[in-house]
Short mmCIF file of C-alpha atoms in Angstrom, two decimals:
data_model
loop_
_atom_site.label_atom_id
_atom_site.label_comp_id
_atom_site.label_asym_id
_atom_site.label_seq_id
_atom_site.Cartn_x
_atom_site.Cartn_y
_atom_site.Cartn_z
CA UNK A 460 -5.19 -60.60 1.70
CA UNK A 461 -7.65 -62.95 -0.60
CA UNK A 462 -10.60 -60.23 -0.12
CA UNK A 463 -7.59 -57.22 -1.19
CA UNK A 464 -6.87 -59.27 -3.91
CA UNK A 465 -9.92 -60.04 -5.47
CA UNK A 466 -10.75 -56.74 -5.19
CA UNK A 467 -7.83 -54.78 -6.85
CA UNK A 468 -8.45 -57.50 -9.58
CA UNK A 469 -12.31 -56.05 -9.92
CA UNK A 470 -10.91 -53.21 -10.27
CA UNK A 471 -8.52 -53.64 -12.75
CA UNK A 472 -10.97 -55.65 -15.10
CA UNK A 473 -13.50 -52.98 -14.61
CA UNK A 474 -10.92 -50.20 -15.74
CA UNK A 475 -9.86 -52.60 -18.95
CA UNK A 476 -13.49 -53.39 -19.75
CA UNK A 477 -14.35 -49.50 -19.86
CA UNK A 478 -10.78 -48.66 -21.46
CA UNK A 479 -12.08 -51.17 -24.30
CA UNK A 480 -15.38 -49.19 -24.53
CA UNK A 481 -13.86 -46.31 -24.89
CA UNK A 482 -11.68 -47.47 -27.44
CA UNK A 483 -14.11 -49.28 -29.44
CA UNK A 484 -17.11 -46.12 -29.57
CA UNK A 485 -13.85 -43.87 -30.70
CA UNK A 486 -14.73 -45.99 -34.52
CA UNK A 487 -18.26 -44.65 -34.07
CA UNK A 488 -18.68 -41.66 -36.91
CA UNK A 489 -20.89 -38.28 -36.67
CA UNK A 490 -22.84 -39.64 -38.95
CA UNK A 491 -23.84 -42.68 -37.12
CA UNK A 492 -24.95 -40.68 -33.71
CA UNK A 493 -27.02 -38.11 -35.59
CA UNK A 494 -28.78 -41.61 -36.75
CA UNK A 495 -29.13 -43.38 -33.46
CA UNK A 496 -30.21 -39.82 -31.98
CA UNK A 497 -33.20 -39.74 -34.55
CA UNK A 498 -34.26 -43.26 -33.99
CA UNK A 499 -33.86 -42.84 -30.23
CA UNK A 500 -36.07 -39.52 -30.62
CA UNK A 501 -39.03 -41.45 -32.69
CA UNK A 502 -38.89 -44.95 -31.26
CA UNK A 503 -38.88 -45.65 -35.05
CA UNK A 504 -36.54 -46.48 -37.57
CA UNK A 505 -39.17 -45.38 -40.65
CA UNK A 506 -39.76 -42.61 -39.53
CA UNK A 507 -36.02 -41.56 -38.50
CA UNK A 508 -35.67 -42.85 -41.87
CA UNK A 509 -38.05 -40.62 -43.91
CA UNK A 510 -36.76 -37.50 -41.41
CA UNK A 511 -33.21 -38.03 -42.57
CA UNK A 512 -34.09 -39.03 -46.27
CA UNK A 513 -32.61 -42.71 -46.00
CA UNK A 514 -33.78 -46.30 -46.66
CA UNK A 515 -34.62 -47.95 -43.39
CA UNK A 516 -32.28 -50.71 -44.48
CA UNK A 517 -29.21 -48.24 -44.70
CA UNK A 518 -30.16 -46.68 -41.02
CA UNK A 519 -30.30 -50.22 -39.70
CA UNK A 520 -27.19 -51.45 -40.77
CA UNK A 521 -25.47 -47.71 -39.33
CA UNK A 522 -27.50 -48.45 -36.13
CA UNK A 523 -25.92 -52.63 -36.12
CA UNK A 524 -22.41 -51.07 -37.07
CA UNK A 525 -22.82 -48.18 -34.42
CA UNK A 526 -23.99 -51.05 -31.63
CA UNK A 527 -20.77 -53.09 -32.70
CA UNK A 528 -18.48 -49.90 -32.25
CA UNK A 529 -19.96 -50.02 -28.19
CA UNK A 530 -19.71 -53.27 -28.11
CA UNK A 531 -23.93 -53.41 -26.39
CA UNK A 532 -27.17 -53.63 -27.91
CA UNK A 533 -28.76 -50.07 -28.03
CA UNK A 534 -32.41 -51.64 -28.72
CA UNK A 535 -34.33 -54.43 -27.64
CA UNK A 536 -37.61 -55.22 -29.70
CA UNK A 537 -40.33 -56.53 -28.58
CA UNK A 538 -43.63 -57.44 -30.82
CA UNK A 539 -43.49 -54.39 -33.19
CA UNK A 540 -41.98 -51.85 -30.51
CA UNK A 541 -38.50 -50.61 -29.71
CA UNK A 542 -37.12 -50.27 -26.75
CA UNK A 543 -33.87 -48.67 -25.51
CA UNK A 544 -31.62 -50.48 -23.72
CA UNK A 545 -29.89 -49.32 -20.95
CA UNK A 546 -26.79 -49.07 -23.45
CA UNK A 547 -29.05 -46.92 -25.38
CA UNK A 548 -30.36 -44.33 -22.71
CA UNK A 549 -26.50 -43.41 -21.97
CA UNK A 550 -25.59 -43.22 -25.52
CA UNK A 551 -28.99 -40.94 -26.17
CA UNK A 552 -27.77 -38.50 -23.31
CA UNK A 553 -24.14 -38.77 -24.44
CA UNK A 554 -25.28 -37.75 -28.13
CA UNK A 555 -27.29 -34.89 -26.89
CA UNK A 556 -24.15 -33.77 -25.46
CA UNK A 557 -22.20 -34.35 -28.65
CA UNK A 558 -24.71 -32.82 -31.10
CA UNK A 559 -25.41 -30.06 -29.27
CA UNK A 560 -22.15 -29.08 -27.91
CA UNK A 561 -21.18 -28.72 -32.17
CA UNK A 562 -24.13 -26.68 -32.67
CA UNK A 563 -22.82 -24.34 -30.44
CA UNK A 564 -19.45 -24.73 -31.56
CA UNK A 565 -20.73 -23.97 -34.89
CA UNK A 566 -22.11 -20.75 -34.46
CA UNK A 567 -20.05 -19.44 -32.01
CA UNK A 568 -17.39 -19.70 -34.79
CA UNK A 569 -19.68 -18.11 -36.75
CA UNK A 570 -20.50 -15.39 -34.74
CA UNK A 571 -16.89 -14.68 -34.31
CA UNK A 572 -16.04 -14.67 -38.20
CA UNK A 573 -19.44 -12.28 -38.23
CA UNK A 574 -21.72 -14.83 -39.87
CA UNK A 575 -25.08 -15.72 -38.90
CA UNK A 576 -25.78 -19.12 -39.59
CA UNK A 577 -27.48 -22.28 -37.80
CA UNK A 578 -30.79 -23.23 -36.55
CA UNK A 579 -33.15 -22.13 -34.02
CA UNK A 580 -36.12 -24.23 -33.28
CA UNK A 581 -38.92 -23.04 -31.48
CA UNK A 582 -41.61 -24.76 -29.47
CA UNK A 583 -44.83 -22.56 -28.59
CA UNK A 584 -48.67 -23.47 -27.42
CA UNK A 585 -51.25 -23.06 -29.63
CA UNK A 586 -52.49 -20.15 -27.78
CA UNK A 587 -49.40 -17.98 -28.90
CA UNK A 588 -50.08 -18.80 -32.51
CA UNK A 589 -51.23 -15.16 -32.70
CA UNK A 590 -47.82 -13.73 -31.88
CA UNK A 591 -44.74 -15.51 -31.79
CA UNK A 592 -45.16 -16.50 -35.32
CA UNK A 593 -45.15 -12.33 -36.25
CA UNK A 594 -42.02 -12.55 -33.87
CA UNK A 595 -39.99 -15.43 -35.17
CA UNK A 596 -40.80 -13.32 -38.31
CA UNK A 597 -39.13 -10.24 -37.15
CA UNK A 598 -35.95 -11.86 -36.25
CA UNK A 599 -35.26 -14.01 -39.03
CA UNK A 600 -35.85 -10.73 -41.08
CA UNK A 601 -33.15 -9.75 -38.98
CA UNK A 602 -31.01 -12.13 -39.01
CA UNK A 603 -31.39 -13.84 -42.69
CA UNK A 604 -28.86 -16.74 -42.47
CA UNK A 605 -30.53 -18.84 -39.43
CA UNK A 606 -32.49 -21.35 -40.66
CA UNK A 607 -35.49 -21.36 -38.43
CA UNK A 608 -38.62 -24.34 -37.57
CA UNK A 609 -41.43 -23.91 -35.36
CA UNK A 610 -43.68 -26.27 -33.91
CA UNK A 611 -46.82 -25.61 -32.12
CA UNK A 612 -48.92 -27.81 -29.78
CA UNK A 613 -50.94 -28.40 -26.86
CA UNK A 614 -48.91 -27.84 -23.49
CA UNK A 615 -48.47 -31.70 -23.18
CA UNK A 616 -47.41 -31.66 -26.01
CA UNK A 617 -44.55 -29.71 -25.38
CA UNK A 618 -43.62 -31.02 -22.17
CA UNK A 619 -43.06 -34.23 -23.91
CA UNK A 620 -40.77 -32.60 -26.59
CA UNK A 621 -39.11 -30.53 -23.42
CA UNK A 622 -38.57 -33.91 -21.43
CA UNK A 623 -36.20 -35.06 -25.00
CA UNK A 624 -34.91 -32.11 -25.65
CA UNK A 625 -35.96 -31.69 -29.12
CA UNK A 626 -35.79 -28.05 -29.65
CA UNK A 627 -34.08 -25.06 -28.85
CA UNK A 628 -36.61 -23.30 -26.65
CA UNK A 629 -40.15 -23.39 -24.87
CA UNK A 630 -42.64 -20.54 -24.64
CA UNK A 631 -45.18 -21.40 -21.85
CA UNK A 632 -47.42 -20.16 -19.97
CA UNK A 633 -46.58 -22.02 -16.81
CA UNK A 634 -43.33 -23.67 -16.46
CA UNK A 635 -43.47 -27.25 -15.25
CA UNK A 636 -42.75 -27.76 -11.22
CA UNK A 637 -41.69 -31.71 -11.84
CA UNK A 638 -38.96 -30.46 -14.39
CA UNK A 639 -35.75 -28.85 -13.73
CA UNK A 640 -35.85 -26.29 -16.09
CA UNK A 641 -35.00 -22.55 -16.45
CA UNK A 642 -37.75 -20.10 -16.84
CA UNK A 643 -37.70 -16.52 -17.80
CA UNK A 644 -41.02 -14.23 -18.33
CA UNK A 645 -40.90 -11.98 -20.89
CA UNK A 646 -44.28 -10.79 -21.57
CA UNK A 647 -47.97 -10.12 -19.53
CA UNK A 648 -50.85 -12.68 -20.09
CA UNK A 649 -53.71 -11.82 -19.22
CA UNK A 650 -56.49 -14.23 -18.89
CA UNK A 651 -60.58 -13.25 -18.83
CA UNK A 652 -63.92 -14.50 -18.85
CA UNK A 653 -65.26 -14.13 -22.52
CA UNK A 654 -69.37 -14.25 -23.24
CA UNK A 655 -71.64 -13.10 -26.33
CA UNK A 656 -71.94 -9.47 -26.36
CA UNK A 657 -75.71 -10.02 -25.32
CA UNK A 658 -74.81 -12.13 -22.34
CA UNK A 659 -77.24 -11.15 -19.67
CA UNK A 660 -74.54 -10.47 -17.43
CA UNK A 661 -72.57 -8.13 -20.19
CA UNK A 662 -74.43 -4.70 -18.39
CA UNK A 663 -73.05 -5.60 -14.97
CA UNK A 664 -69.88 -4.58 -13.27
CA UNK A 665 -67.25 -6.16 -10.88
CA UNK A 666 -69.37 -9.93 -10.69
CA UNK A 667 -69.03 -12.40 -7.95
CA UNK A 668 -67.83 -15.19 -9.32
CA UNK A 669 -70.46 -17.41 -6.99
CA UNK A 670 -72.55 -15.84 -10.00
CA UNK A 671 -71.49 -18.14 -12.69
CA UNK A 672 -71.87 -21.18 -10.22
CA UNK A 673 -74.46 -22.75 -12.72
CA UNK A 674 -73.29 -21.13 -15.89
CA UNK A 675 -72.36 -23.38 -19.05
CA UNK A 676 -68.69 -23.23 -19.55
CA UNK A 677 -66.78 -24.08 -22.85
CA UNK A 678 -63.24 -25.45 -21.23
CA UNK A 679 -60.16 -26.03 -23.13
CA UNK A 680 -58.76 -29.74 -22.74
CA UNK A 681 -57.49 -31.32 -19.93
CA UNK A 682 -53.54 -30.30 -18.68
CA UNK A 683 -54.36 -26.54 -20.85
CA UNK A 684 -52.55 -23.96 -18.74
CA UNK A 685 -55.38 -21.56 -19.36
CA UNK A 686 -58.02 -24.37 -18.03
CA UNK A 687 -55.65 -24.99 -14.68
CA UNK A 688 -55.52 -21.11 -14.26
CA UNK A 689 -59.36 -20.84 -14.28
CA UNK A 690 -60.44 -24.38 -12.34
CA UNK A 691 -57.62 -22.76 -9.63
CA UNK A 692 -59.39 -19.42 -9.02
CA UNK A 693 -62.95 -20.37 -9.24
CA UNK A 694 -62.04 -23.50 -6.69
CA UNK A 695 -60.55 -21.25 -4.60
CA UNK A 696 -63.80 -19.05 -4.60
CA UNK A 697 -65.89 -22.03 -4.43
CA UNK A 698 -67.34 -22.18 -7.77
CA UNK A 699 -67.57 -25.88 -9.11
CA UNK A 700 -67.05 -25.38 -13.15
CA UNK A 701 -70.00 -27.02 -14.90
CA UNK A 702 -68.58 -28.07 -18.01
CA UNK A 703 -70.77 -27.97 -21.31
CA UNK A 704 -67.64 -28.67 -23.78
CA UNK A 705 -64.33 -28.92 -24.02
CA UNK A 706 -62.28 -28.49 -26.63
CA UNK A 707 -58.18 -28.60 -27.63
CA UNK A 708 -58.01 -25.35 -29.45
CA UNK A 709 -59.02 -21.65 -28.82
CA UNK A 710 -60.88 -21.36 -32.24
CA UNK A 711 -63.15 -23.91 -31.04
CA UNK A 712 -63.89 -22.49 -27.89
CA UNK A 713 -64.19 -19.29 -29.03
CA UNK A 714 -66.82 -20.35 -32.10
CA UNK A 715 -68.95 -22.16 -29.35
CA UNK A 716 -69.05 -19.14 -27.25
CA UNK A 717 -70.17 -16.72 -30.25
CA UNK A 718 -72.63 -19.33 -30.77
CA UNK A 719 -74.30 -18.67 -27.50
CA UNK A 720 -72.81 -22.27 -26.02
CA UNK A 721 -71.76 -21.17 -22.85
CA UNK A 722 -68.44 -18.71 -21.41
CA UNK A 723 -65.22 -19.20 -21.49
CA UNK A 724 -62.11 -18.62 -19.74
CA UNK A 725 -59.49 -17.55 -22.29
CA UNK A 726 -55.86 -15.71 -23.03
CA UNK A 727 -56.83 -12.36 -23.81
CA UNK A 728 -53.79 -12.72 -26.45
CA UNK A 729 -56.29 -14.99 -28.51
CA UNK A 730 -59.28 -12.53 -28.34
CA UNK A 731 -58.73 -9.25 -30.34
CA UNK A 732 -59.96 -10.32 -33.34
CA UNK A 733 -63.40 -11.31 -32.16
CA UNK A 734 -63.64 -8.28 -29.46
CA UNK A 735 -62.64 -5.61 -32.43
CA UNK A 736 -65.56 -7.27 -34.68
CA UNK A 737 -67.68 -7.36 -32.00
CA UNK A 738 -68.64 -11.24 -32.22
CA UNK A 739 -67.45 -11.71 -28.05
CA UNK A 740 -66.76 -9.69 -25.24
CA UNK A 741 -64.74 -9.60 -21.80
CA UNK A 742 -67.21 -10.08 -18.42
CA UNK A 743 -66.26 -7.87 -16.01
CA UNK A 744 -65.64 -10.62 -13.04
CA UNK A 745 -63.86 -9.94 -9.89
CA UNK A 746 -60.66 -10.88 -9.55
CA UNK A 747 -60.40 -10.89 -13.31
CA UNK A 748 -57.92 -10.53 -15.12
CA UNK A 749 -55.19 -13.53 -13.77
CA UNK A 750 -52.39 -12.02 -14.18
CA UNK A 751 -50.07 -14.36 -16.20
CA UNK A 752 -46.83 -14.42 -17.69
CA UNK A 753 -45.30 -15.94 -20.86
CA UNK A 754 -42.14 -17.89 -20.45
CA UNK A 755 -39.20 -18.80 -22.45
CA UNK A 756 -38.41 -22.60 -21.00
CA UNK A 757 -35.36 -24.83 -22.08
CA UNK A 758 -33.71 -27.57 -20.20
CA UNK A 759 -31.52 -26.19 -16.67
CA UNK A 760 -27.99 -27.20 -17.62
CA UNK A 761 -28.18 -26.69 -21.71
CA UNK A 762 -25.62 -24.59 -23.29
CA UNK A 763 -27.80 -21.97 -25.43
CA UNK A 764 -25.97 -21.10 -28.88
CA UNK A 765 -25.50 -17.49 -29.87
CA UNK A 766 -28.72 -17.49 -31.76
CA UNK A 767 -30.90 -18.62 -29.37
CA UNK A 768 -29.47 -16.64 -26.80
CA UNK A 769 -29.85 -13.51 -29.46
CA UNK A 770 -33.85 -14.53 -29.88
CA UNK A 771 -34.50 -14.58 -26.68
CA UNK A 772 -33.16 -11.33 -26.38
CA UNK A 773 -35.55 -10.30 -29.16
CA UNK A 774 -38.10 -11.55 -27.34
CA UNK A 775 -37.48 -9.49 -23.88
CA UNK A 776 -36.68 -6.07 -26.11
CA UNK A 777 -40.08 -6.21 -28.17
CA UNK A 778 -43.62 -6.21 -27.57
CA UNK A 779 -45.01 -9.52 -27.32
CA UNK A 780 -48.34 -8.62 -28.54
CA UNK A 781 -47.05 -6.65 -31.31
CA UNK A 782 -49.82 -3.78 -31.94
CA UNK A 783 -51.73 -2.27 -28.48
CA UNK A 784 -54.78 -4.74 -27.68
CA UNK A 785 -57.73 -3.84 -26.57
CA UNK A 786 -58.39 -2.17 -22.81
CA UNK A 787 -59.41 -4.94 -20.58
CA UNK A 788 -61.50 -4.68 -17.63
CA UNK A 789 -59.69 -4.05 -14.05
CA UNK A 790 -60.33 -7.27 -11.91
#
């Protein structure tokens, strides 16, 4: 009878200590969680500052007034670092619910009343600099009242920014397997083995790779979707790569190959430039071209707004290359 009692008395104090949370975060503002989501996003309070165009002394005290409304400390600091607390994690997934959910809101209304308004940020790899730019183009041409940001990075990068959420959508070329996310392909990628014109090699047709066993390669970095494509096949033909360079973009790569620095494995997306003027070419290896995809990536679970469901439609209905490339050799 003790043990029942004690217990419904848990109970009830647990129920009137989250009834009083509930309560107290109803005093929290819009304003406030757009703050705390910012700060939560840079670890920073200057630099959610200068993003939101306020004094870090006004975001503090919105932050302090924001912790009193719940009642917990949403940061612990330690040193010079910040730190969420556990307070602070569920408010950060609780906001993202919030925000987003009124994005969506937003335009849906809008769409309804036959607007287009919001925002549609965009997240791409550095490799599809030479066409998703053009494309993001074409549909704000389209579609003039959607105020649209794109950022473009390394594929680590991005995986970071997918992890928080930060944007609307992902365009990858290889969805992450330790995510839960939902991937789409909406375009070929083709990926080839790229040498000077007068490579000794250029004359020959359908190459064992065992043949490039000792030649120089120019790699992109570490955790590169291109560079995991290419260390994948040639392992699984027992090549060892022996890496001359490495590099975190494809203009690099693709200067130090025209230079006569060694081969490279590369999107054929990022080549038609160079193979129309002639500075590199495609070596006709077997088993080359991978066959690749692109994919549009965003968070399983996340309610897309009209607009980003309408680019990604966009993207699926048009060419993702824009003008015809160049033939490429059959692998």
């Amino acid at each position: 009878m003790i043990c029942k009692f004690i217990k419904v008395k848990y109970i009830y104090y647990y129920d009137l200590l989250w009834f009083t949370v509930c309560m107290s975060i109803r005093h929290a503002t819009l304003h406030q969680l757009k703050i705390f989501a910012a700060v939560a996003r840079h670890m920073s309070f200057a630099r959610a500052a200068e993003e939101l165009h306020l004094t870090p002394p006004a975001l503090s005290i919105q932050v302090r007034q924001l912790a009193e409304a719940v009642g917990q400390p949403l940061f612990d600091q330690i040193g010079k670092k910040i730190y969420l607390t556990a307070a602070g994690e569920a408010l950060t997934s609780a906001c993202h619910d919030v925000l987003d959910r009124l994005e969506y809101f937003t335009q849906e209304i809008a769409a309804l009343q036959g607007l287009e308004k919001g925002s549609l940020k965009v997240a791409t790899l550095s490799t599809t600099k030479y066409f998703i730019p053009r494309m993001l183009g074409g549909f704000c041409t389209e579609h003039p009242g959607v105020a649209s940001a794109l950022f473009i990075g390394n594929r680590e990068t991005l995986l970071e920014r997918l992890a928080r959420n930060q944007d609307d959508l992902y365009i990858l070329g290889q969805p992450p397997e330790h995510m839960h996310v939902f991937a789409e392909s909406f375009a070929d990628n083709p990926v080839v083995v790229v040498v000077r014109p007068d490579h000794p090699l250029m004359p020959e047709k359908d190459i064992e790779p065992s043949r490039l066993q000792d030649a120089p390669f120019i790699l992109r970095e570490p955790g590169s979707g291109t560079r995991l494509a290419a260390e994948k096949f040639f392992e699984q033909h027992g090549v060892v790569l022996r890496t001359r360079m490495e590099f975190g973009s494809n203009e690099a790569v693709k200067q130090s190959v025209a230079g006569g620095l060694g081969i490279a494995v590369l999107s054929a997306s990022t080549i038609r430039a160079e193979l129309a003027s002639g500075e590199l070419a495609i070596l006709d290896v077997r088993g080359f071209p991978l066959e690749r995809k692109w994919y549009a990536v965003y968070p399983a679970g996340k309610q897309l707004s009209p607009i980003v469901k309408a680019f990604m439609e966009y993207l699926f209905a048009a060419p993702a290359h824009g003008e015809n490339g160049p033939s490429l050799p059959k692998g």
